[in-house]
PDB file of C-alpha atoms in Angstrom:
ATOM      1  CA  MET A 270     -15.367  43.558  30.604  1.00  0.00           C
ATOM      2  CA  ARG A 271     -15.335  39.800  30.120  1.00  0.00           C
ATOM      3  CA  THR A 272     -13.118  38.321  27.442  1.00  0.00           C
ATOM      4  CA  THR A 273     -13.424  34.804  26.183  1.00  0.00           C
ATOM      5  CA  THR A 274     -10.599  32.920  24.625  1.00  0.00           C
ATOM      6  CA  THR A 275     -11.012  30.292  21.975  1.00  0.00           C
ATOM      7  CA  PRO A 276      -9.212  27.041  22.799  1.00  0.00           C
ATOM      8  CA  VAL A 277      -6.316  26.219  20.474  1.00  0.00           C
ATOM      9  CA  GLU A 278      -8.079  23.075  19.275  1.00  0.00           C
ATOM     10  CA  LEU A 279     -11.030  25.112  18.002  1.00  0.00           C
ATOM     11  CA  LYS A 280      -8.695  27.588  16.290  1.00  0.00           C
ATOM     12  CA  VAL A 281      -7.133  24.643  14.464  1.00  0.00           C
ATOM     13  CA  LEU A 282     -10.626  23.472  13.487  1.00  0.00           C
ATOM     14  CA  MET A 283     -11.449  26.900  12.055  1.00  0.00           C
ATOM     15  CA  ASN A 284      -8.247  26.850  10.021  1.00  0.00           C
ATOM     16  CA  HIS A 285      -9.110  23.393   8.653  1.00  0.00           C
ATOM     17  CA  ILE A 286     -12.587  24.615   7.674  1.00  0.00           C
ATOM     18  CA  TYR A 287     -11.075  27.674   5.982  1.00  0.00           C
ATOM     19  CA  GLU A 288      -8.680  25.458   3.986  1.00  0.00           C
ATOM     20  CA  LEU A 289     -11.549  23.160   3.031  1.00  0.00           C
ATOM     21  CA  HIS A 290     -13.628  26.091   1.748  1.00  0.00           C
ATOM     22  CA  LYS A 291     -10.634  27.474  -0.193  1.00  0.00           C
ATOM     23  CA  GLY A 292      -9.983  24.102  -1.840  1.00  0.00           C
ATOM     24  CA  VAL A 293      -6.574  23.627  -0.218  1.00  0.00           C
ATOM     25  CA  ARG A 294      -7.746  20.222   0.989  1.00  0.00           C
ATOM     26  CA  HIS A 295     -10.680  17.951   0.232  1.00  0.00           C
ATOM     27  CA  MET A 296     -10.693  16.068   3.490  1.00  0.00           C
ATOM     28  CA  VAL A 297      -9.516  16.686   7.049  1.00  0.00           C
ATOM     29  CA  LEU A 298      -8.815  14.478  10.029  1.00  0.00           C
ATOM     30  CA  PHE A 299      -9.290  16.616  13.122  1.00  0.00           C
ATOM     31  CA  THR A 300      -8.434  15.047  16.476  1.00  0.00           C
ATOM     32  CA  CYS A 301      -9.690  16.837  19.555  1.00  0.00           C
ATOM     33  CA  ASN A 302     -10.578  16.292  23.158  1.00  0.00           C
ATOM     34  CA  LYS A 303     -14.087  14.858  23.458  1.00  0.00           C
ATOM     35  CA  LYS A 304     -15.177  17.961  25.371  1.00  0.00           C
ATOM     36  CA  TYR A 305     -14.957  19.904  22.068  1.00  0.00           C
ATOM     37  CA  GLY A 306     -16.833  17.278  20.060  1.00  0.00           C
ATOM     38  CA  GLU A 307     -20.265  18.868  20.357  1.00  0.00           C
ATOM     39  CA  GLN A 308     -18.975  22.330  19.429  1.00  0.00           C
ATOM     40  CA  THR A 309     -17.124  20.869  16.458  1.00  0.00           C
ATOM     41  CA  VAL A 310     -20.173  18.997  15.187  1.00  0.00           C
ATOM     42  CA  LYS A 311     -22.364  22.099  15.558  1.00  0.00           C
ATOM     43  CA  ARG A 312     -19.854  24.171  13.573  1.00  0.00           C
ATOM     44  CA  LEU A 313     -19.632  21.582  10.779  1.00  0.00           C
ATOM     45  CA  GLU A 314     -23.400  21.147  10.606  1.00  0.00           C
ATOM     46  CA  SER A 315     -23.991  24.911  10.557  1.00  0.00           C
ATOM     47  CA  GLN A 316     -21.741  25.120   7.487  1.00  0.00           C
ATOM     48  CA  GLY A 317     -23.216  22.037   5.797  1.00  0.00           C
ATOM     49  CA  ILE A 318     -19.942  20.108   5.979  1.00  0.00           C
ATOM     50  CA  PRO A 319     -20.312  16.312   6.030  1.00  0.00           C
ATOM     51  CA  TYR A 320     -18.386  14.508   8.774  1.00  0.00           C
ATOM     52  CA  LEU A 321     -17.699  11.161  10.444  1.00  0.00           C
ATOM     53  CA  LEU A 322     -16.887  10.601  14.118  1.00  0.00           C
ATOM     54  CA  GLN A 323     -14.533   7.976  15.500  1.00  0.00           C
ATOM     55  CA  PRO A 324     -13.483   7.552  19.151  1.00  0.00           C
ATOM     56  CA  ALA A 325      -9.713   7.880  19.631  1.00  0.00           C
ATOM     57  CA  GLY A 326      -8.871   6.540  23.069  1.00  0.00           C
ATOM     58  CA  GLN A 327     -10.514   7.591  26.309  1.00  0.00           C
ATOM     59  CA  GLN A 328     -10.254  11.381  25.938  1.00  0.00           C
ATOM     60  CA  ASN A 329     -10.096  12.105  22.200  1.00  0.00           C
ATOM     61  CA  LEU A 330     -12.275  12.025  19.133  1.00  0.00           C
ATOM     62  CA  ASN A 331     -11.269  11.745  15.491  1.00  0.00           C
ATOM     63  CA  ILE A 332     -13.513  13.801  13.248  1.00  0.00           C
ATOM     64  CA  TYR A 333     -13.170  13.309   9.510  1.00  0.00           C
ATOM     65  CA  PHE A 334     -14.803  15.999   7.412  1.00  0.00           C
ATOM     66  CA  GLY A 335     -14.821  17.243   3.865  1.00  0.00           C
ATOM     67  CA  ARG A 336     -16.033  16.034   0.494  1.00  0.00           C
ATOM     68  CA  ARG A 337     -18.770  13.446   0.670  1.00  0.00           C
ATOM     69  CA  GLU A 338     -17.055  11.045  -1.769  1.00  0.00           C
ATOM     70  CA  CYS A 339     -13.910  11.072   0.390  1.00  0.00           C
ATOM     71  CA  LEU A 340     -15.938  10.322   3.499  1.00  0.00           C
ATOM     72  CA  GLU A 341     -17.644   7.406   1.763  1.00  0.00           C
ATOM     73  CA  ALA A 342     -14.203   5.904   1.089  1.00  0.00           C
ATOM     74  CA  ILE A 343     -13.169   6.561   4.708  1.00  0.00           C
ATOM     75  CA  ARG A 344     -16.283   4.715   5.870  1.00  0.00           C
ATOM     76  CA  LEU A 345     -15.005   1.632   4.031  1.00  0.00           C
ATOM     77  CA  ILE A 346     -11.321   1.949   4.959  1.00  0.00           C
ATOM     78  CA  VAL A 347     -11.263   3.159   8.568  1.00  0.00           C
ATOM     79  CA  THR A 348     -13.349   0.530  10.326  1.00  0.00           C
ATOM     80  CA  ARG A 349     -11.178   0.281  13.453  1.00  0.00           C
ATOM     81  CA  PRO A 350      -8.733   2.428  15.441  1.00  0.00           C
ATOM     82  CA  LEU A 351      -6.011   4.029  13.308  1.00  0.00           C
ATOM     83  CA  HIS A 352      -3.179   2.095  14.945  1.00  0.00           C
ATOM     84  CA  GLN A 353      -4.858  -1.124  13.753  1.00  0.00           C
ATOM     85  CA  LEU A 354      -4.957  -0.172  10.065  1.00  0.00           C
ATOM     86  CA  THR A 355      -2.984  -2.291   7.627  1.00  0.00           C
ATOM     87  CA  PRO A 356       0.004  -0.612   5.963  1.00  0.00           C
ATOM     88  CA  GLU A 357      -2.091  -0.313   2.794  1.00  0.00           C
ATOM     89  CA  GLU A 358      -5.048   1.289   4.582  1.00  0.00           C
ATOM     90  CA  ASP A 359      -2.697   3.650   6.414  1.00  0.00           C
ATOM     91  CA  PHE A 360      -1.076   4.656   3.115  1.00  0.00           C
ATOM     92  CA  ILE A 361      -4.416   5.322   1.440  1.00  0.00           C
ATOM     93  CA  LEU A 362      -5.638   7.383   4.384  1.00  0.00           C
ATOM     94  CA  GLY A 363      -2.466   9.497   4.427  1.00  0.00           C
ATOM     95  CA  ALA A 364      -2.682  10.086   0.691  1.00  0.00           C
ATOM     96  CA  MET A 365      -6.354  11.067   0.974  1.00  0.00           C
ATOM     97  CA  LEU A 366      -5.505  13.527   3.733  1.00  0.00           C
ATOM     98  CA  GLY A 367      -2.914  15.151   1.485  1.00  0.00           C
ATOM     99  CA  TYR A 368       0.128  14.133   3.502  1.00  0.00           C
ATOM    100  CA  ASP A 369       3.524  14.310   1.799  1.00  0.00           C
ATOM    101  CA  ILE A 370       3.490  11.380  -0.610  1.00  0.00           C
ATOM    102  CA  CYS A 371       7.199  10.587  -0.201  1.00  0.00           C
ATOM    103  CA  ALA A 372       6.774  10.485   3.569  1.00  0.00           C
ATOM    104  CA  GLN A 373       3.792   8.174   3.052  1.00  0.00           C
ATOM    105  CA  CYS A 374       5.885   5.911   0.816  1.00  0.00           C
ATOM    106  CA  GLU A 375       8.608   5.744   3.459  1.00  0.00           C
ATOM    107  CA  ARG A 376       6.073   5.047   6.197  1.00  0.00           C
ATOM    108  CA  TYR A 377       4.512   2.280   4.089  1.00  0.00           C
ATOM    109  CA  CYS A 378       7.885   0.651   3.390  1.00  0.00           C
ATOM    110  CA  LYS A 379       8.808   0.790   7.074  1.00  0.00           C
ATOM    111  CA  ARG A 380       5.508  -0.758   8.115  1.00  0.00           C
ATOM    112  CA  LYS A 381       6.030  -3.520   5.549  1.00  0.00           C
ATOM    113  CA  GLY A 382       9.549  -4.085   6.896  1.00  0.00           C
ATOM    114  CA  GLN A 383      11.201  -3.139   3.610  1.00  0.00           C
ATOM    115  CA  CYS A 384      12.696   0.274   4.228  1.00  0.00           C
ATOM    116  CA  GLU A 385      14.689  -0.354   7.394  1.00  0.00           C
ATOM    117  CA  GLY A 386      14.851   3.380   8.127  1.00  0.00           C
ATOM    118  CA  THR A 387      17.287   4.267   5.340  1.00  0.00           C
ATOM    119  CA  CYS A 388      14.912   6.348   3.233  1.00  0.00           C
ATOM    120  CA  GLN A 389      14.987   9.549   5.256  1.00  0.00           C
ATOM    121  CA  GLY A 390      12.042  10.915   3.286  1.00  0.00           C
ATOM    122  CA  LYS A 391      13.596  10.301  -0.146  1.00  0.00           C
ATOM    123  CA  CYS A 392      11.398   8.198  -2.417  1.00  0.00           C
ATOM    124  CA  ASP A 393      14.285   7.465  -4.799  1.00  0.00           C
ATOM    125  CA  ASP A 394      16.210   5.780  -1.974  1.00  0.00           C
ATOM    126  CA  CYS A 395      13.400   3.261  -1.482  1.00  0.00           C
ATOM    127  CA  ILE A 396      13.084   2.688  -5.202  1.00  0.00           C
ATOM    128  CA  ASN A 397      16.829   2.367  -5.857  1.00  0.00           C
ATOM    129  CA  LYS A 398      17.320   0.074  -2.849  1.00  0.00           C
ATOM    130  CA  ASN A 399      15.111  -2.625  -4.364  1.00  0.00           C
TER     131      ASN A 399
END
């Protein structure tokens, strides 16, 4: 008897798709090894899920998928590798992906050179500091 195992990356993909269908999230950024890119695209297409592909280094691929209106915004915002995004673009992307908004505020302040690492995930600290 031959058993096949599903790679962890594809299990994560399936969980993201489940959350998308349940309305837990409207958009997903899934990063995987390029060798899983074709399987990922086939799965998304078979379920009618819109997506965008973006190379992420030599071995990886960023795959954005979810609501069409979110992807249209991503098309305008993410026009280069993620590490090259402005602090504002990075903040918008994180918010769109549903990341913790206080953590996004702290990250934004740090990238702008305003937070100096004192926030520790507390929005009020950033606000009260200024």
